[in-house]
Short mmCIF file of C-alpha atoms and ligand atoms in Angstrom, two decimals:
data_model
loop_
_atom_site.label_atom_id
_atom_site.label_comp_id
_atom_site.label_asym_id
_atom_site.label_seq_id
_atom_site.Cartn_x
_atom_site.Cartn_y
_atom_site.Cartn_z
CA UNK A 10 -22.14 10.83 -38.63
CA UNK A 11 -19.29 8.96 -35.95
CA UNK A 12 -16.86 8.47 -38.26
CA UNK A 13 -14.16 10.48 -36.33
CA UNK A 14 -14.26 8.27 -33.25
CA UNK A 15 -11.36 6.64 -32.07
CA UNK A 16 -11.39 4.50 -29.21
CA UNK A 17 -8.11 4.12 -27.54
CA UNK A 18 -7.65 0.05 -27.37
CA UNK A 19 -11.58 -1.04 -26.80
CA UNK A 20 -11.86 -4.35 -25.35
CA UNK A 21 -14.96 -6.46 -24.08
CA UNK A 22 -14.08 -5.15 -20.28
CA UNK A 23 -14.73 -1.61 -21.51
CA UNK A 24 -18.22 -0.30 -23.25
CA UNK A 25 -19.08 2.83 -24.63
CA UNK A 26 -22.74 2.66 -23.40
CA UNK A 27 -23.94 4.92 -26.57
CA UNK A 28 -22.19 7.67 -28.62
CA UNK A 29 -24.30 10.71 -29.59
CA UNK A 30 -23.16 12.80 -32.58
CA UNK A 31 -24.72 16.17 -33.22
CA UNK A 32 -24.28 16.14 -36.68
CA UNK A 33 -26.25 19.02 -37.66
CA UNK A 34 -23.71 21.25 -36.63
CA UNK A 35 -20.27 21.53 -38.52
CA UNK A 36 -17.61 23.78 -36.06
CA UNK A 37 -14.67 23.56 -34.74
CA UNK A 38 -16.07 22.75 -31.38
CA UNK A 39 -18.27 20.17 -32.88
CA UNK A 40 -16.95 16.66 -31.32
CA UNK A 41 -18.34 13.21 -31.29
CA UNK A 42 -19.43 13.17 -27.03
CA UNK A 43 -18.64 9.94 -25.71
CA UNK A 44 -20.15 8.13 -22.68
CA UNK A 45 -19.00 5.76 -20.39
CA UNK A 46 -20.64 3.35 -18.05
CA UNK A 47 -19.36 1.89 -14.78
CA UNK A 48 -20.25 -0.28 -12.75
CA UNK A 49 -20.56 2.13 -9.96
CA UNK A 50 -17.14 2.44 -8.07
CA UNK A 51 -16.44 2.23 -4.40
CA UNK A 52 -13.83 4.22 -2.47
CA UNK A 53 -11.68 2.09 -0.58
CA UNK A 54 -10.08 5.16 1.20
CA UNK A 55 -12.26 7.90 2.65
CA UNK A 56 -12.40 10.59 5.57
CA UNK A 57 -16.14 11.23 6.11
CA UNK A 58 -15.53 13.35 9.33
CA UNK A 59 -17.91 14.37 11.43
CA UNK A 60 -20.33 16.72 12.88
CA UNK A 61 -21.09 19.72 10.46
CA UNK A 62 -18.18 18.36 7.96
CA UNK A 63 -20.05 14.69 7.71
CA UNK A 64 -23.24 16.73 6.68
CA UNK A 65 -21.32 18.61 4.06
CA UNK A 66 -19.40 15.96 2.17
CA UNK A 67 -21.60 12.36 2.97
CA UNK A 68 -23.73 13.76 -0.02
CA UNK A 69 -20.98 14.22 -2.51
CA UNK A 70 -19.12 10.38 -2.11
CA UNK A 71 -22.72 8.89 -1.93
CA UNK A 72 -23.09 10.55 -5.20
CA UNK A 73 -20.76 8.76 -7.28
CA UNK A 74 -20.15 5.60 -4.82
CA UNK A 75 -21.46 2.76 -4.05
CA UNK A 76 -19.74 1.91 -0.81
CA UNK A 77 -16.40 3.12 1.29
CA UNK A 78 -13.78 2.39 3.37
CA UNK A 79 -14.44 5.18 6.00
CA UNK A 80 -11.52 5.93 7.85
CA UNK A 81 -11.03 6.09 11.87
CA UNK A 82 -9.40 8.86 12.83
CA UNK A 83 -11.60 11.50 14.28
CA UNK A 84 -11.29 13.13 17.41
CA UNK A 85 -11.46 11.06 19.38
CA UNK A 86 -10.40 8.52 17.02
CA UNK A 87 -12.80 5.32 16.11
CA UNK A 88 -11.22 2.81 18.71
CA UNK A 89 -13.92 0.36 18.85
CA UNK A 90 -16.58 -1.46 17.61
CA UNK A 91 -19.09 0.21 19.60
CA UNK A 92 -18.08 3.13 18.25
CA UNK A 93 -17.61 2.37 14.89
CA UNK A 94 -21.40 1.44 14.92
CA UNK A 95 -22.16 4.41 16.06
CA UNK A 96 -19.93 6.74 13.91
CA UNK A 97 -21.78 4.60 10.79
CA UNK A 98 -25.22 5.18 11.89
CA UNK A 99 -24.26 9.47 12.25
CA UNK A 100 -22.71 8.59 8.93
CA UNK A 101 -26.11 7.01 7.78
CA UNK A 102 -27.91 10.06 8.48
CA UNK A 103 -26.32 12.50 6.99
CA UNK A 104 -26.98 10.52 3.17
CA UNK A 105 -29.63 12.02 1.13
CA UNK A 106 -32.94 10.12 2.20
CA UNK A 107 -32.68 7.91 -1.55
CA UNK A 108 -28.95 7.12 -1.40
CA UNK A 109 -27.95 3.49 -1.26
CA UNK A 110 -23.99 4.66 -0.36
CA UNK A 111 -22.94 1.80 2.11
CA UNK A 112 -19.86 2.85 4.90
CA UNK A 113 -17.26 0.19 5.18
CA UNK A 114 -15.77 0.97 8.99
CA UNK A 115 -12.55 0.77 10.46
CA UNK A 116 -11.51 0.51 13.95
CA UNK A 117 -7.92 2.66 14.42
CA UNK A 118 -5.58 0.61 15.79
CA UNK A 119 -3.84 1.80 19.19
CA UNK A 120 -1.02 -0.11 21.22
CA UNK A 121 -3.68 -0.70 23.69
CA UNK A 122 -6.11 -2.89 20.59
CA UNK A 123 -7.13 -6.12 21.87
CA UNK A 124 -7.12 -9.06 19.49
CA UNK A 125 -10.92 -9.59 20.96
CA UNK A 126 -11.39 -6.10 19.78
CA UNK A 127 -10.87 -7.65 16.95
CA UNK A 128 -13.03 -10.98 17.52
CA UNK A 129 -16.39 -8.34 18.01
CA UNK A 130 -15.44 -6.30 15.29
CA UNK A 131 -15.67 -8.94 12.80
CA UNK A 132 -19.02 -10.41 14.15
CA UNK A 133 -20.62 -6.85 13.94
CA UNK A 134 -20.65 -6.95 10.79
CA UNK A 135 -20.14 -3.67 9.94
CA UNK A 136 -15.88 -3.37 9.90
CA UNK A 137 -14.51 -4.29 7.51
CA UNK A 138 -10.68 -3.24 8.10
CA UNK A 139 -9.04 -2.21 10.97
CA UNK A 140 -6.21 0.89 10.40
CA UNK A 141 -2.37 1.83 11.06
CA UNK A 142 -1.39 5.11 11.57
CA UNK A 143 1.42 5.11 12.54
CA UNK A 144 1.61 7.96 15.36
CA UNK A 145 2.60 11.61 14.46
CA UNK A 146 2.65 10.52 10.67
CA UNK A 147 -0.49 12.52 9.70
CA UNK A 148 -3.64 14.38 10.42
CA UNK A 149 -5.05 13.17 13.59
CA UNK A 150 -2.94 10.52 14.48
CA UNK A 151 -1.19 11.57 17.59
CA UNK A 152 -3.19 8.15 18.83
CA UNK A 153 -2.21 6.09 16.95
CA UNK A 154 1.10 2.79 17.04
CA UNK A 155 3.93 3.92 18.12
CA UNK A 156 5.91 0.08 17.88
CA UNK A 157 3.35 -2.69 15.81
CA UNK A 158 6.17 -5.17 16.68
CA UNK A 159 6.78 -4.53 20.67
CA UNK A 160 2.81 -3.62 20.67
CA UNK A 161 0.56 -5.48 18.43
CA UNK A 162 1.74 -8.35 17.54
CA UNK A 163 -0.97 -10.55 19.24
CA UNK A 164 -4.01 -8.20 17.72
CA UNK A 165 -2.15 -8.69 14.13
CA UNK A 166 -1.92 -12.65 14.40
CA UNK A 167 -5.93 -12.50 15.52
CA UNK A 168 -6.25 -10.35 11.87
CA UNK A 169 -4.75 -12.88 10.24
CA UNK A 170 -7.19 -15.70 11.97
CA UNK A 171 -10.26 -13.42 11.50
CA UNK A 172 -9.13 -12.40 7.47
CA UNK A 173 -9.18 -8.80 8.56
CA UNK A 174 -7.27 -6.44 6.16
CA UNK A 175 -4.71 -4.36 7.86
CA UNK A 176 -4.78 0.03 5.90
CA UNK A 177 -1.40 1.23 6.02
CA UNK A 178 -0.83 5.00 6.30
CA UNK A 179 3.12 3.46 5.28
CA UNK A 180 5.29 6.46 6.22
CA UNK A 181 7.59 6.64 9.06
CA UNK A 182 7.64 9.40 11.03
CA UNK A 183 11.39 9.46 12.06
CA UNK A 184 12.67 13.09 12.18
CA UNK A 185 15.57 12.75 10.35
CA UNK A 186 13.96 10.75 7.42
CA UNK A 187 13.21 13.56 4.89
CA UNK A 188 9.14 13.79 4.42
CA UNK A 189 10.14 12.63 0.76
CA UNK A 190 11.63 8.97 1.30
CA UNK A 191 9.45 8.46 4.29
CA UNK A 192 6.87 5.97 2.39
CA UNK A 193 10.29 4.11 0.86
CA UNK A 194 11.88 3.81 4.48
CA UNK A 195 8.50 2.33 6.03
CA UNK A 196 8.51 -0.17 3.49
CA UNK A 197 11.83 -1.21 4.07
CA UNK A 198 12.11 -1.18 7.65
CA UNK A 199 8.08 -1.92 8.65
CA UNK A 200 6.22 -3.60 6.22
CA UNK A 201 8.92 -6.08 4.25
CA UNK A 202 9.99 -7.40 7.68
CA UNK A 203 5.66 -7.46 9.21
CA UNK A 204 5.02 -9.21 5.78
CA UNK A 205 7.58 -11.46 6.33
CA UNK A 206 6.72 -12.35 9.93
CA UNK A 207 2.65 -12.71 9.17
CA UNK A 208 2.42 -13.91 5.07
CA UNK A 209 -1.16 -14.31 4.95
CA UNK A 210 -2.26 -11.17 6.67
CA UNK A 211 -4.03 -8.77 4.40
CA UNK A 212 -2.20 -5.57 4.02
CA UNK A 213 -3.34 -2.37 1.76
CA UNK A 214 -0.84 0.28 1.20
CA UNK A 215 -2.98 3.29 1.08
CA UNK A 216 -2.25 6.13 -0.89
CA UNK A 217 0.98 5.19 -2.79
CA UNK A 218 2.95 7.55 -3.50
CA UNK A 219 6.57 6.83 -5.16
CA UNK A 220 7.65 3.97 -7.82
CA UNK A 221 9.44 1.61 -4.30
CA UNK A 222 5.71 1.26 -2.93
CA UNK A 223 4.56 0.23 -6.98
CA UNK A 224 7.58 -2.46 -6.79
CA UNK A 225 6.67 -3.32 -3.37
CA UNK A 226 2.91 -3.99 -4.26
CA UNK A 227 3.68 -6.22 -7.48
CA UNK A 228 6.76 -8.19 -5.85
CA UNK A 229 3.55 -9.28 -3.13
CA UNK A 230 1.05 -11.98 -2.94
CA UNK A 231 -2.07 -11.00 -5.13
CA UNK A 232 -4.75 -11.72 -2.80
CA UNK A 233 -2.77 -10.67 0.35
CA UNK A 234 -1.11 -7.33 -0.72
CA UNK A 235 -2.51 -4.29 -2.47
CA UNK A 236 -2.71 -0.41 -2.96
CA UNK A 237 -4.98 2.39 -3.24
CA UNK A 238 -4.36 5.28 -5.31
CA UNK A 239 -5.91 9.02 -4.60
CA UNK A 240 -6.74 11.42 -7.96
CA UNK A 241 -4.09 13.69 -6.52
CA UNK A 242 -0.71 10.65 -6.88
CA UNK A 243 -1.83 9.91 -10.23
CA UNK A 244 -1.96 13.85 -12.20
CA UNK A 245 0.22 16.37 -9.71
CA UNK A 246 3.57 16.20 -9.06
CA UNK A 247 5.41 17.64 -6.27
CA UNK A 248 5.88 21.37 -8.34
CA UNK A 249 2.07 21.64 -7.60
CA UNK A 250 2.83 22.49 -4.28
CA UNK A 251 4.98 25.51 -5.09
CA UNK A 252 3.10 27.09 -8.71
CA UNK A 253 3.40 30.40 -8.63
CA UNK A 254 3.54 30.07 -5.00
CA UNK A 255 2.38 27.74 -2.16
CA UNK A 256 -0.32 25.91 -2.98
CA UNK A 257 -2.00 24.83 0.72
CA UNK A 258 -5.07 22.74 -1.45
CA UNK A 259 -2.49 20.61 -3.16
CA UNK A 260 -1.37 19.17 0.57
CA UNK A 261 -1.82 16.07 1.81
CA UNK A 262 0.10 13.27 3.13
CA UNK A 263 1.91 11.86 1.85
CA UNK A 264 3.41 14.25 0.45
CA UNK A 265 3.37 14.28 -3.42
CA UNK A 266 6.22 13.34 -5.05
CA UNK A 267 8.75 13.91 -8.19
CA UNK A 268 7.35 13.16 -12.01
CA UNK A 269 9.40 9.68 -11.92
CA UNK A 270 7.38 8.40 -9.23
CA UNK A 271 3.52 9.84 -10.42
CA UNK A 272 4.62 8.31 -13.57
CA UNK A 273 5.20 4.93 -11.94
CA UNK A 274 1.88 5.04 -10.05
CA UNK A 275 0.23 5.70 -13.77
CA UNK A 276 1.66 2.71 -15.21
CA UNK A 277 0.59 0.36 -12.71
CA UNK A 278 -3.01 1.24 -12.17
CA UNK A 279 -3.52 2.07 -16.45
CA UNK A 280 -0.92 -2.01 -16.38
CA UNK A 281 -4.64 -4.23 -15.55
CA UNK A 282 -2.98 -5.43 -12.57
CA UNK A 283 -5.74 -6.09 -9.97
CA UNK A 284 -2.91 -4.71 -6.69
CA UNK A 285 -4.37 -1.25 -7.34
CA UNK A 286 -7.80 -0.12 -6.64
CA UNK A 287 -8.86 3.21 -6.42
CA UNK A 288 -9.32 4.87 -3.15
CA UNK A 289 -9.75 9.00 -3.27
CA UNK A 290 -7.94 9.99 -0.03
CA UNK A 291 -10.75 12.69 -0.25
CA UNK A 292 -9.93 14.61 2.85
CA UNK A 293 -11.46 17.96 3.57
CA UNK A 294 -10.78 20.69 5.81
CA UNK A 295 -12.23 23.41 6.44
CA UNK A 296 -11.28 26.06 4.37
CA UNK A 297 -9.76 28.70 7.38
CA UNK A 298 -7.42 25.55 8.28
CA UNK A 299 -5.98 24.95 4.80
CA UNK A 300 -4.89 28.48 3.93
CA UNK A 301 -2.99 29.94 7.31
CA UNK A 302 0.15 29.44 8.61
CA UNK A 303 0.48 26.11 9.67
CA UNK A 304 -1.80 24.02 6.63
CA UNK A 305 -3.95 20.73 7.66
CA UNK A 306 -2.85 17.50 5.07
CA UNK A 307 -5.72 17.00 3.03
CA UNK A 308 -7.57 17.35 -0.17
CA UNK A 309 -10.88 17.34 -0.66
CA UNK A 310 -11.87 15.48 -4.32
CA UNK A 311 -14.51 13.58 -3.87
CA UNK A 312 -16.72 15.41 -6.59
CA UNK A 313 -13.80 15.60 -8.83
CA UNK A 314 -12.19 12.24 -8.22
CA UNK A 315 -14.12 10.02 -10.77
CA UNK A 316 -13.46 13.14 -13.45
CA UNK A 317 -9.95 12.85 -12.69
CA UNK A 318 -9.90 9.15 -12.58
CA UNK A 319 -11.26 8.69 -15.84
CA UNK A 320 -8.92 11.68 -17.27
CA UNK A 321 -6.03 9.16 -16.15
CA UNK A 322 -6.51 6.35 -17.72
CA UNK A 323 -8.09 7.79 -20.92
CA UNK A 324 -4.28 9.50 -21.09
CA UNK A 325 -2.79 6.36 -20.56
CA UNK A 326 -4.88 4.92 -23.62
CA UNK A 327 -6.11 2.42 -20.84
CA UNK A 328 -9.88 3.57 -20.39
CA UNK A 329 -10.38 -0.19 -20.82
CA UNK A 330 -8.53 -0.53 -17.75
CA UNK A 331 -10.70 1.76 -15.97
CA UNK A 332 -13.67 -0.16 -14.47
CA UNK A 333 -11.43 -3.03 -13.29
CA UNK A 334 -9.61 -0.26 -10.58
CA UNK A 335 -12.79 1.22 -10.25
CA UNK A 336 -15.31 -1.47 -9.39
CA UNK A 337 -13.82 -4.42 -9.40
CA UNK A 338 -10.24 -4.95 -7.68
CA UNK A 339 -10.95 -3.51 -4.57
CA UNK A 340 -14.54 -5.53 -3.61
CA UNK A 341 -12.94 -8.55 -5.05
CA UNK A 342 -9.36 -7.83 -2.52
CA UNK A 343 -12.49 -7.55 0.17
CA UNK A 344 -13.87 -10.40 -1.25
CA UNK A 345 -16.90 -8.55 -1.23
CA UNK A 346 -19.77 -8.53 -3.88
CA UNK A 347 -18.90 -6.11 -7.06
CA UNK A 348 -21.58 -3.04 -7.64
CA UNK A 349 -24.38 -3.84 -9.91
CA UNK A 350 -25.62 -1.00 -10.64
CA UNK A 351 -23.93 1.51 -13.35
CA UNK A 352 -22.86 5.42 -13.32
CA UNK A 353 -22.55 6.96 -16.34
CA UNK A 354 -19.67 9.29 -17.33
CA UNK A 355 -20.44 11.67 -20.21
CA UNK A 356 -17.38 13.63 -22.25
CA UNK A 357 -18.11 17.05 -21.39
CA UNK A 358 -16.58 19.92 -19.73
CA UNK A 359 -17.65 20.85 -16.75
CA UNK A 360 -16.17 23.30 -14.15
CA UNK A 361 -15.50 22.81 -10.48
CA UNK A 362 -17.03 25.47 -8.06
CA UNK A 363 -14.40 28.01 -6.75
CA UNK A 364 -15.75 27.20 -3.34
CA UNK A 365 -18.33 25.25 -1.32
CA UNK A 366 -20.13 26.99 1.41
CA UNK A 367 -21.47 25.83 4.39
CA UNK A 368 -23.27 27.16 7.53
CA UNK A 369 -19.75 26.57 9.35
CA UNK A 370 -17.42 28.18 6.58
CA UNK A 371 -15.91 27.00 2.91
CA UNK A 372 -14.42 23.98 1.34
CA UNK A 373 -12.50 24.29 -1.01
CA UNK A 374 -12.81 21.39 -3.54
CA UNK A 375 -9.36 19.86 -5.71
CA UNK A 376 -9.04 21.91 -8.98
CA UNK A 377 -11.55 24.29 -7.67
CA UNK A 378 -12.38 26.80 -10.26
CA UNK A 379 -10.87 24.33 -13.05
CA UNK A 380 -12.41 22.91 -16.07
CA UNK A 381 -12.55 19.11 -16.16
CA UNK A 382 -13.55 17.18 -18.86
CA UNK A 383 -15.99 13.50 -18.21
CA UNK A 384 -18.81 14.46 -16.52
CA UNK A 385 -20.24 12.49 -14.33
CA UNK A 386 -24.68 12.07 -14.47
CA UNK A 387 -26.45 10.89 -11.87
CA UNK A 388 -29.62 8.47 -13.54
CA UNK A 389 -30.03 9.94 -16.99
CA UNK A 390 -29.33 13.66 -16.35
CA UNK A 391 -25.65 15.35 -16.34
CA UNK A 392 -25.06 16.11 -12.57
CA UNK A 393 -25.12 19.82 -12.69
CA UNK A 394 -22.35 21.29 -9.92
CA UNK A 395 -21.94 24.39 -10.59
CA UNK A 396 -22.27 26.36 -13.64
CA UNK A 397 -21.49 23.05 -16.09
CA UNK A 398 -20.46 24.44 -19.20
CA UNK A 399 -20.73 22.84 -22.12
CA UNK A 400 -17.74 23.20 -24.69
CA UNK A 401 -18.36 20.92 -26.88
CA UNK A 402 -21.79 20.43 -30.05
CA UNK A 403 -23.73 22.59 -28.63
CA UNK A 404 -21.25 25.89 -29.22
CA UNK A 405 -21.06 28.10 -32.37
N1 LIG B 19 -4.14 12.68 3.41
C1 LIG B 19 -4.15 13.69 4.59
O1 LIG B 19 -3.00 14.51 4.00
N2 LIG B 19 -5.05 13.80 5.58
C2 LIG B 19 -5.58 11.88 5.76
C3 LIG B 19 -5.12 11.77 6.76
C4 LIG B 19 -4.31 10.85 5.84
O2 LIG B 19 -5.40 9.91 5.06
O3 LIG B 19 -3.09 10.49 5.60
C5 LIG B 19 -6.38 13.65 6.78
O4 LIG B 19 -7.60 12.74 7.86
O5 LIG B 19 -6.91 14.44 6.59
ZN1 LIG B 20 -3.14 8.50 5.35
ZN1 LIG B 21 -6.53 8.96 4.21
#
C-alpha cells in the first residue's frame, strides 16, 4: 500500500518512475522506497587530470554523467587545440570499454593565446569552451591570464565571432583582497566591465560561491551569462573547514563561504532558473597532497555528486526542478542536444568509501565514510560502491 508518500511538488517535468513499498514488514524502518529517474546528467565543470590519476578517476564520472566539460589546468596546461585533441584521446582510453561518456574539451587561456587558435578550436569539433584562470588564482593557474583587457581582447572578440563560451574562475588574485571577498571583487572589477564591453560573449561563471554571484548571474542576459554550481557550495558552509579541527578535504577554491551565501545559492538553483547548471568541480588530489603542511585546493566529489544534488533539491522541496539543473540547462546553454538516456536514483542509504586506493596512493572522496541517501543505480542494479547498506525496508 502506498499511502504515506508525500512527493514534494510533483510536476510533469519530474516523475517518479516507480515507487515500491515492502508492505510485508511493519517496523519503524519500513519506508516507501522512492526512485527517481532523470535524463542522464552532464558535468559542466570537471577535472580529470592525466596519467595515473586520470585512469583512477575517469570511470567515476563516466558512471553517472553523459558528457563533461574537461578543465585544461594540467601541467603543462592545454593551451592548443592539438593538445586538447591528444588529451581527449587519453581520456577516451581511460574509460571502461562499454562507456559512452563524451569529454568536451576546453582550452586554457593565456596572455599569448592567438585568435587563430580559437578558429582552430571551433573547427576541431571537440573543443567547446575556453577557460580563464586569473594567474595565481587556483591549482595550476600560474600560466593563466595576467591582464585580461590588456592582453586578451582580440581573442575574446574572436570567441564572440565563433560563439565560443568563456568559462571563468572568478576570483581576483590581489593579495590585499580578503580571500572571502575575491569573487565579489572579481565580478565588480572584471566580469561586469567584460560583459559591458562584449555583451555577445557567452560567459559561464564557474563554481559560484556567493549571493553576489547569484545576483550578478540573475541580472545578466539569459543565454549569455550562466553559472555552474558544485555540490560542496550547496551543502557546506565555511564552518566545514574547521569542524573539530582543520578539514583539508573540504578545502577547495573558491573557498567555502558563510551560511547566508550557501542559502542564496540553494535558492537560485532550486528556483528553476535556466541560468544555473550542474558542474561538480570534482578535483582529485592524492591524499598526501591534501593532508600536508600546504594542502592543495580541490574536492574529489565525482562518486557522490549526483546523490548530493538530489539531497539539496529534496531538502528544498524542489525535486521537480532537479532534472533541469542536472540535465537540461547545461546543454541548452551550450547549444548541444540533451541526453536521451536515463539514470536512476533510489532513496536508499549507502556508505561513501573511506578512501579509494590505487597503485600510486589514495584519494579521499567528499563525505568519505558517511552515509548518503539517493543511491545512484547503473542500469537496473543499485550501484555497489562499498558496503552499501540498506537501512530501509529490509531491516528489522
Ligand atoms: N577547485 C579547486 O579547488 N581546485 C581545482 C581548480 C579550480 O577549479 O579552481 C583543481 O584543479 O584542483
Ligand atoms: Zn576554479
Ligand atoms: Zn575546477
